[in-house]
Amino acid sequence: MDSPSEDVVAYRYSFLGGPYGATVRPDTMGRPATIRFLPTRPGPNNLTVSAIDRAGRVSGDTNYRFYLKDGRAPVAHWKLSDPAGSSTAAAESGTAARAGTGVVFGGEAPQGTGITSTARLDGSRHGFLTPGTPALDTRKTFAVSAWVRPAQTDRTMTVAGQDTDTGSGFSLGLRGRDSGATWSFTVGAARVTGGAPESGEWAHLLGLYDTETGRATLYVNGHEVGTGARATPAEATGAFQIGRVRDGSRYRDRWHGDLADIRAYDRVVVPDEVTRLAHRQPKLLGHWSLETATDSVSPEQKGGAPLRLGPGATIHRGPDNSCIPDLDPDCPVVPYALVGDGNLKLDGERGYAATEGPVVDTGDSFTIGAVVRLADEEPNRPMTVLSQAGEHTDAFTLRYEPTTHAWQLVVPEKDEAGAAEKVVAQVAGYHGSNSDRYKLAVVYDDATDTIKLYMNGYTNADATADLPNGWQSSGPLQVGRSLTADGWGEYLHGDIDEIQAYAGALRDEDIRGLGSTTDPCLCG
């Protein structure tokens, strides 16, 4: 930044998206000033600058518009989706990696990622891959990422590193501790740890060292974890390693489990990029619009498993517009459906609907939502909207609780007879009107071990809870009832519509698209 005025002592500047109103001073009055700026997303940006003289007078704004490209591609990238029986991992960039005999290709891929297959390392001295050359200059800014699924968490294991003469310039992986395993990123003598690895569960890891800040940062499943640490990297001119780390003249901490999509960058990977790399696209499992029923069976929109209506459950159809009650005394007054042309109507005594088997895998990330309207202005008992049963109890129950005038999400601690119920999320919102409709949704994110309850597209702190040990239920999806100590109960008196279920956790902005006859885009 420069100015023709000789008495300029400072420049005030702002970037589109921040920082705003920052100030920089030149080393000498009237001279230019230089700043360092890290863009966080591609596309158009704008820099606005004004000069300030020693009398405090401020010049007019000067605007500079510029465009940012996407960040550079990885300098090394191994998908590890090679055919079964391969002895080498092909490189999207960089050098192909030789695989030890303890590496088996063709494994199961993490759902919703676009990855087609993975490599499994057996944890032995033969379970490794290496290009035989360095992939990074560890004295400069770098980042390393991978999809990982540990087969065990009771010992320290390495995903990736790069050799020095006697050790490793960095290591990304898992640390086994008596207090519980944790993810880890080590640069020189600095270590960042965070997150809770689980055996058999996929996670996305990214470790970043930024020379500009001098700090090492660790991301797990798109979220920064732990506390960034100041680091002094060692010069690592040896080979890049996958599945092991060098210690003197030998290798240790060998990975046991699955790996995929190993990437090495010679630049900062900004948070938006980390989020995209770790994103798992949810998959629609079913959408029941409840417009019609034939022989007490209401179809799923795309021909999937239908909902079977029990006694006390009917499909209500809204007016067909063949006549207008205000103009025709013989025209019946028919209430409108909740959404579209029809909805499920439940009598509150024994009315329910159910699928033949489970819909969502409650041990993994899932999303389920519905539109509901209670028939009573002042309900006097709990009523269930949705539940899915295990062998002895429900894996989750979404219900209305009249004593708190709130929608509740109830999760038992385990699938055992008499297991204690726990209200993990609650959102107040029933206004005592049987004309009000509510869009409710439950989102369980196994990657972050959190579960959220949404009402009308929004959630809050009281409706969010930690859930580290979600368990897989085996029973059907139940609509309008749940398991109680005395068997089926908490029958809902009212209407339910537009039930939508997904494998995967929908984002906040996607939740607001639920509750209509169509499905949210889930794009971007």
XYZ file of C-alpha atoms in Angstrom:
524
model
C 0.000 0.000 0.000
C 1.407 3.376 -0.967
C 0.357 7.022 -1.180
C 1.800 10.109 -2.955
C 1.489 12.064 0.303
C 4.740 12.331 2.209
C 3.128 12.570 5.655
C 1.128 9.295 5.626
C 1.670 7.432 8.887
C -0.824 4.562 8.540
C -3.107 2.707 6.168
C -6.538 1.363 7.104
C -7.692 -1.642 5.108
C -10.481 -4.202 4.845
C -10.940 -7.394 2.844
C -14.248 -8.831 1.715
C -15.015 -11.427 4.374
C -12.522 -9.883 6.837
C -10.428 -8.624 8.412
C -12.254 -5.290 8.611
C -10.804 -1.927 9.645
C -7.286 -3.224 10.273
C -4.390 -0.779 10.403
C -0.779 -1.095 9.265
C 2.007 1.473 9.682
C 4.952 1.977 7.299
C 8.449 1.749 8.697
C 9.004 5.388 7.726
C 6.430 8.180 7.339
C 5.307 8.563 3.744
C 6.610 5.161 2.690
C 4.646 2.064 1.536
C 3.463 -0.660 3.917
C 3.213 -4.377 3.232
C 0.824 -6.912 4.776
C 0.494 -10.683 4.573
C -3.005 -12.018 3.828
C -4.291 -15.604 3.610
C -7.490 -15.936 1.542
C -9.877 -18.568 2.845
C -12.005 -19.253 -0.241
C -11.662 -18.995 -4.031
C -13.558 -16.481 -6.146
C -13.870 -12.687 -6.121
C -12.403 -10.622 -3.310
C -12.051 -6.917 -2.648
C -9.425 -4.869 -0.812
C -10.363 -1.367 0.386
C -7.581 0.968 1.584
C -7.482 4.504 2.931
C -4.428 6.529 3.999
C -4.097 8.398 7.297
C -1.727 11.358 7.651
C 0.010 12.586 10.816
C -2.791 15.085 11.448
C -5.288 12.202 11.560
C -6.960 13.083 8.279
C -8.262 10.106 6.305
C -8.201 9.885 2.525
C -10.980 8.500 0.391
C -11.183 4.756 -0.179
C -9.306 2.998 -2.936
C -10.753 -0.375 -3.978
C -8.838 -3.216 -5.553
C -10.839 -6.168 -6.850
C -9.114 -9.486 -7.484
C -9.975 -13.123 -8.103
C -8.605 -16.190 -6.373
C -8.117 -19.572 -7.973
C -8.550 -22.853 -6.150
C -5.569 -23.911 -4.063
C -2.797 -25.904 -5.704
C -3.364 -29.625 -6.089
C -1.522 -31.964 -3.698
C 2.133 -32.522 -4.522
C 1.556 -36.197 -3.749
C -1.745 -38.077 -3.770
C -2.447 -41.799 -3.435
C -6.100 -42.838 -3.594
C -5.210 -46.414 -2.515
C -8.132 -47.637 -4.634
C -5.920 -49.945 -6.677
C -7.170 -53.373 -7.803
C -6.954 -56.276 -5.383
C -3.603 -58.020 -5.728
C -1.691 -54.862 -6.651
C 1.822 -54.426 -5.285
C 1.968 -50.690 -6.027
C -0.332 -47.765 -5.238
C -0.768 -45.523 -8.262
C -0.133 -41.815 -7.704
C -2.560 -39.103 -8.824
C 0.440 -36.813 -8.330
C 3.937 -37.544 -7.122
C 5.567 -40.987 -7.251
C 3.787 -44.343 -7.105
C 4.132 -46.068 -3.733
C 5.491 -49.581 -3.314
C 3.273 -51.709 -1.073
C 4.575 -54.253 1.391
C 3.105 -57.756 1.427
C 1.016 -56.819 4.470
C -1.097 -54.447 2.341
C -4.318 -55.705 0.734
C -6.175 -53.517 -1.765
C -9.878 -53.594 -2.609
C -11.299 -52.884 0.852
C -14.599 -51.274 1.808
C -14.747 -47.492 1.270
C -16.236 -44.887 3.616
C -19.779 -44.154 2.455
C -20.627 -40.812 0.928
C -17.059 -39.866 -0.001
C -16.693 -40.810 -3.657
C -13.861 -43.187 -2.683
C -14.329 -46.512 -4.453
C -12.074 -48.824 -2.427
C -9.315 -48.760 0.182
C -6.146 -50.471 1.358
C -5.929 -52.583 4.500
C -2.650 -52.757 6.418
C -2.155 -55.734 8.728
C -0.011 -54.008 11.382
C 3.020 -56.196 10.710
C 6.441 -55.060 9.472
C 5.189 -55.815 5.962
C 2.175 -53.507 6.256
C 3.426 -50.238 4.746
C 3.617 -48.200 1.546
C 6.371 -45.846 0.421
C 7.294 -44.025 -2.789
C 10.940 -44.290 -1.720
C 11.361 -40.510 -2.096
C 10.349 -37.446 -0.070
C 6.984 -35.873 -0.847
C 7.369 -32.668 1.195
C 9.853 -30.053 2.295
C 9.057 -30.170 5.999
C 10.932 -26.911 6.673
C 8.201 -25.104 4.733
C 4.413 -25.014 5.074
C 2.831 -28.432 4.488
C -0.291 -30.467 5.180
C -1.063 -34.197 5.121
C -4.525 -35.773 5.092
C -6.069 -39.246 4.952
C -9.212 -41.262 5.496
C -8.474 -43.824 8.218
C -10.250 -46.688 9.972
C -8.251 -48.290 12.806
C -8.738 -51.989 13.524
C -7.613 -51.352 17.115
C -7.030 -48.359 19.374
C -4.997 -49.875 22.215
C -1.596 -48.941 20.788
C 0.072 -46.058 18.953
C -0.143 -46.319 15.151
C 1.084 -44.131 12.302
C -0.831 -43.096 9.209
C 1.944 -41.097 7.512
C 5.374 -39.590 8.133
C 8.585 -38.648 6.349
C 12.039 -39.920 7.257
C 14.928 -37.937 8.685
C 18.329 -39.576 9.138
C 17.311 -41.051 12.489
C 13.604 -40.405 12.867
C 10.656 -38.650 11.237
C 10.055 -35.001 10.401
C 6.377 -35.407 11.270
C 3.886 -38.125 12.020
C 0.105 -38.234 11.671
C -1.771 -41.019 13.394
C -3.236 -42.434 16.589
C -1.806 -42.498 20.113
C -2.865 -45.288 22.431
C -3.072 -44.170 26.069
C -4.349 -45.640 29.322
C -6.840 -42.765 29.505
C -8.125 -43.523 26.014
C -6.837 -43.288 22.465
C -6.556 -39.955 20.681
C -5.622 -38.696 17.216
C -2.199 -37.090 16.972
C -0.086 -34.839 14.743
C 3.594 -34.431 15.637
C 6.003 -31.924 14.050
C 9.491 -31.931 15.519
C 9.046 -31.944 19.298
C 5.526 -30.440 19.168
C 2.437 -32.618 19.342
C -1.257 -31.798 18.897
C -3.832 -34.371 20.037
C -7.609 -34.544 20.048
C -10.670 -36.541 19.097
C -11.572 -40.059 20.131
C -10.700 -42.862 17.677
C -12.991 -45.882 17.617
C -12.123 -49.295 16.235
C -13.870 -49.973 12.942
C -14.985 -46.351 12.489
C -13.871 -44.121 9.623
C -12.369 -40.693 10.320
C -10.751 -38.010 8.207
C -7.479 -36.581 9.526
C -5.530 -33.535 8.391
C -2.344 -32.228 9.978
C -1.083 -28.765 9.022
C 2.192 -26.968 9.727
C 2.191 -23.272 8.762
C 5.544 -21.465 8.711
C 3.726 -18.127 8.773
C 2.358 -18.818 12.253
C 4.928 -21.427 13.270
C 2.107 -23.636 14.532
C 0.984 -27.213 13.986
C -2.783 -27.821 13.775
C -4.836 -31.028 13.708
C -8.266 -31.472 12.131
C -10.485 -34.514 12.721
C -13.545 -34.975 10.517
C -13.297 -31.391 9.330
C -13.058 -29.826 12.808
C -9.979 -28.434 14.523
C -9.204 -30.437 17.665
C -6.802 -29.989 20.534
C -4.699 -26.858 20.882
C -2.383 -25.783 18.094
C 1.257 -25.951 19.142
C 4.325 -23.949 18.146
C 6.629 -26.263 16.263
C 10.196 -26.316 14.971
C 10.257 -28.883 12.166
C 13.224 -31.107 11.511
C 14.663 -31.388 8.026
C 13.229 -34.571 6.593
C 14.836 -35.423 3.263
C 14.126 -39.140 3.432
C 11.248 -41.171 2.020
C 7.586 -40.480 2.678
C 6.053 -43.358 4.647
C 2.492 -44.640 4.864
C 1.612 -46.920 7.770
C 4.856 -46.647 9.764
C 7.278 -44.144 11.316
C 11.076 -44.244 11.480
C 12.877 -44.584 14.825
C 16.637 -44.815 14.449
C 17.466 -47.650 12.082
C 14.036 -49.290 12.261
C 10.331 -48.557 11.823
C 7.624 -48.783 14.483
C 4.004 -47.818 15.308
C 2.705 -49.698 12.291
C -0.858 -49.059 11.169
C -3.421 -51.806 11.591
C -6.615 -51.001 9.723
C -7.801 -49.308 6.550
C -6.445 -46.239 4.762
C -7.583 -44.219 1.755
C -6.966 -40.991 -0.131
C -3.557 -39.990 1.265
C -2.726 -36.404 0.255
C 0.352 -34.220 0.828
C 0.208 -30.458 0.202
C 2.955 -27.830 0.025
C 0.595 -25.086 1.218
C -1.980 -24.194 3.833
C -5.241 -26.127 3.480
C -7.825 -23.602 4.697
C -10.776 -24.594 6.938
C -13.371 -24.589 4.127
C -11.192 -27.019 2.168
C -10.745 -29.231 5.224
C -14.518 -29.348 5.637
C -14.978 -30.387 2.005
C -12.284 -33.061 2.197
C -13.943 -34.577 5.280
C -17.515 -34.289 4.011
C -19.585 -37.454 3.669
C -22.592 -37.019 1.413
C -25.756 -38.286 3.129
C -27.814 -40.892 1.277
C -31.603 -40.795 1.179
C -33.001 -43.990 2.705
C -36.680 -43.211 2.431
C -39.276 -40.478 1.988
C -42.842 -41.207 2.947
C -45.238 -38.441 1.863
C -48.259 -40.307 3.280
C -50.579 -39.136 0.498
C -52.279 -42.478 -0.078
C -52.614 -45.984 1.303
C -53.760 -49.188 -0.376
C -54.718 -52.080 1.897
C -53.261 -50.090 4.798
C -49.881 -49.714 3.056
C -48.502 -46.248 2.260
C -45.707 -46.261 -0.343
C -42.237 -44.771 -0.139
C -41.718 -42.138 -2.853
C -39.147 -44.104 -4.861
C -40.537 -47.579 -4.348
C -38.585 -48.439 -1.199
C -39.905 -50.121 1.923
C -43.475 -48.890 2.584
C -45.118 -47.936 5.857
C -47.816 -50.308 7.057
C -50.667 -48.626 8.897
C -51.893 -50.239 12.100
C -55.373 -50.022 13.634
C -56.312 -46.452 14.467
C -54.190 -45.051 11.648
C -55.653 -43.612 8.450
C -54.609 -41.373 5.586
C -56.397 -38.048 5.700
C -56.918 -36.401 2.315
C -57.246 -32.622 2.063
C -59.964 -30.890 0.032
C -60.085 -31.772 -3.637
C -61.265 -28.260 -4.615
C -64.307 -29.661 -6.411
C -66.483 -27.251 -4.426
C -66.154 -24.234 -2.109
C -67.851 -24.501 1.324
C -68.397 -20.725 1.570
C -70.372 -20.799 -1.662
C -72.008 -24.215 -1.451
C -73.789 -25.268 1.777
C -73.652 -28.897 0.662
C -69.870 -28.766 0.264
C -68.194 -30.449 3.256
C -65.495 -28.593 5.164
C -62.361 -30.738 4.843
C -59.189 -29.715 6.731
C -56.089 -29.257 4.650
C -53.340 -31.834 4.903
C -50.182 -30.909 6.764
C -48.151 -30.928 3.527
C -49.328 -31.747 0.030
C -52.586 -33.629 -0.464
C -52.564 -36.054 2.476
C -51.119 -36.982 5.851
C -51.154 -39.780 8.404
C -53.885 -39.392 11.036
C -53.486 -41.203 14.384
C -56.224 -41.709 16.989
C -53.992 -41.598 20.076
C -55.213 -44.965 21.342
C -53.640 -47.607 19.152
C -52.872 -45.817 15.897
C -49.392 -46.179 14.444
C -47.470 -46.994 11.270
C -44.260 -48.988 10.895
C -41.793 -50.345 8.360
C -40.942 -54.043 8.101
C -37.372 -53.517 9.325
C -34.948 -50.831 10.517
C -34.581 -47.745 8.345
C -31.604 -45.868 9.829
C -28.436 -47.423 11.224
C -28.510 -45.864 14.688
C -24.908 -46.937 15.323
C -23.709 -44.679 12.511
C -24.528 -41.138 11.420
C -28.175 -40.669 10.472
C -30.852 -38.017 9.952
C -34.599 -38.453 10.291
C -37.356 -35.877 10.201
C -41.127 -35.471 10.100
C -43.860 -32.848 10.194
C -46.279 -33.202 13.120
C -49.439 -31.558 14.449
C -50.955 -32.511 17.791
C -54.734 -32.856 17.971
C -55.098 -31.702 21.585
C -54.616 -28.120 22.691
C -53.470 -29.307 26.123
C -51.995 -32.825 25.874
C -51.849 -34.589 29.251
C -49.352 -37.365 28.517
C -46.141 -37.985 26.523
C -46.705 -38.807 22.848
C -44.185 -40.299 20.446
C -43.598 -39.007 16.928
C -40.857 -41.433 15.805
C -38.862 -44.268 17.343
C -36.752 -47.208 16.246
C -36.493 -50.222 18.493
C -33.679 -52.499 19.492
C -34.241 -55.899 21.067
C -35.302 -54.550 24.475
C -35.772 -50.801 24.125
C -35.810 -47.990 21.569
C -32.503 -46.741 20.180
C -34.121 -43.295 20.079
C -37.513 -41.780 20.770
C -38.688 -38.410 19.476
C -41.680 -37.339 21.567
C -43.713 -34.503 23.035
C -43.539 -34.049 26.818
C -46.482 -32.009 28.185
C -44.949 -31.259 31.593
C -42.242 -29.150 29.948
C -44.237 -28.194 26.816
C -41.268 -29.406 24.812
C -40.194 -31.831 22.128
C -37.713 -34.325 23.519
C -35.155 -36.742 22.136
C -34.752 -39.747 24.420
C -31.869 -42.235 24.107
C -31.289 -45.178 26.483
C -27.762 -45.965 27.578
C -27.870 -49.512 26.203
C -30.202 -52.062 24.630
C -31.189 -53.840 27.820
C -34.485 -54.461 29.530
C -35.092 -51.698 32.046
C -32.251 -49.525 30.720
C -32.440 -45.997 32.065
C -33.821 -43.404 29.662
C -31.918 -40.186 29.134
C -33.367 -37.013 27.641
C -30.359 -35.978 25.560
C -31.979 -33.054 23.748
C -35.005 -30.867 24.306
C -36.524 -27.879 22.544
C -39.533 -25.991 23.871
C -42.016 -24.904 21.309
C -45.562 -26.250 21.598
C -47.905 -23.272 21.751
C -51.026 -25.091 22.831
C -52.746 -24.817 19.476
C -53.942 -27.785 17.479
C -53.508 -25.770 14.293
C -49.740 -25.459 14.723
C -47.469 -27.749 12.751
C -43.862 -28.491 13.623
C -41.004 -29.688 11.470
C -38.871 -31.935 13.680
C -35.574 -33.613 12.835
C -32.960 -35.718 14.622
C -29.328 -35.664 13.438
C -26.745 -38.050 14.864
C -23.169 -37.362 13.751
C -21.044 -40.361 14.624
C -17.909 -38.536 13.464
C -18.271 -35.875 16.159
C -20.246 -38.057 18.623
C -23.061 -35.503 18.820
C -26.829 -35.724 18.443
C -29.102 -32.770 17.734
C -32.828 -32.094 17.787
C -34.176 -29.496 15.367
C -37.538 -27.740 15.369
C -38.577 -25.825 12.268
C -35.030 -25.932 10.928
C -33.215 -24.645 14.015
C -31.485 -26.055 17.066
C -29.811 -24.680 20.196
C -27.464 -25.680 23.007
C -30.220 -27.457 24.982
C -31.075 -29.493 21.889
C -27.500 -30.698 21.323
C -25.744 -33.431 23.285
C -22.681 -35.662 23.256
C -23.427 -39.262 22.294
C -20.150 -41.203 22.115
C -21.603 -44.713 22.080
C -24.514 -44.911 19.691
C -25.675 -48.501 19.237
C -27.272 -50.215 16.260
C -30.961 -51.011 16.583
C -32.539 -53.985 14.876
C -36.236 -53.093 14.998
C -38.539 -51.339 12.530
C -39.098 -47.604 12.353
C -42.203 -46.802 14.396
C -44.409 -43.805 13.663
C -46.680 -42.617 16.459
C -45.638 -45.016 19.227
C -42.654 -46.295 21.228
C -41.651 -49.091 23.577
C -42.435 -48.531 27.251
C -42.059 -50.689 30.356
C -45.564 -52.045 29.638
C -45.039 -52.657 25.915
C -46.107 -50.326 23.120
C -47.349 -46.974 24.331
C -47.128 -43.181 24.127
C -49.495 -43.303 21.134
C -49.685 -39.956 19.359
C -52.992 -38.197 18.891
C -52.606 -36.020 15.823
C -51.156 -35.907 12.325
C -47.732 -36.804 10.872
C -46.435 -36.109 7.378
C -43.328 -36.091 5.150
C -41.100 -38.568 6.976
C -37.558 -38.416 5.540
C -34.614 -40.601 6.571
C -30.934 -40.411 5.585
C -27.743 -42.313 6.188
C -25.361 -39.538 7.223
C -25.621 -36.268 9.089
C -27.303 -33.415 7.216
C -25.833 -29.940 7.670
C -27.774 -27.149 9.372
C -28.620 -25.494 6.056
C -29.936 -28.812 4.670
C -32.242 -29.435 7.642
C -34.323 -26.430 6.657
C -35.129 -28.211 3.380
C -36.834 -31.129 5.134
C -40.589 -31.368 5.643
C -41.779 -30.823 2.087
C -42.852 -33.130 -0.727
C -39.391 -32.806 -2.285
C -35.957 -33.521 -0.808
C -33.246 -30.937 -0.049
C -30.572 -30.535 -2.694
C -27.584 -31.535 -0.495
C -25.401 -29.808 -3.082
C -22.370 -27.596 -2.518
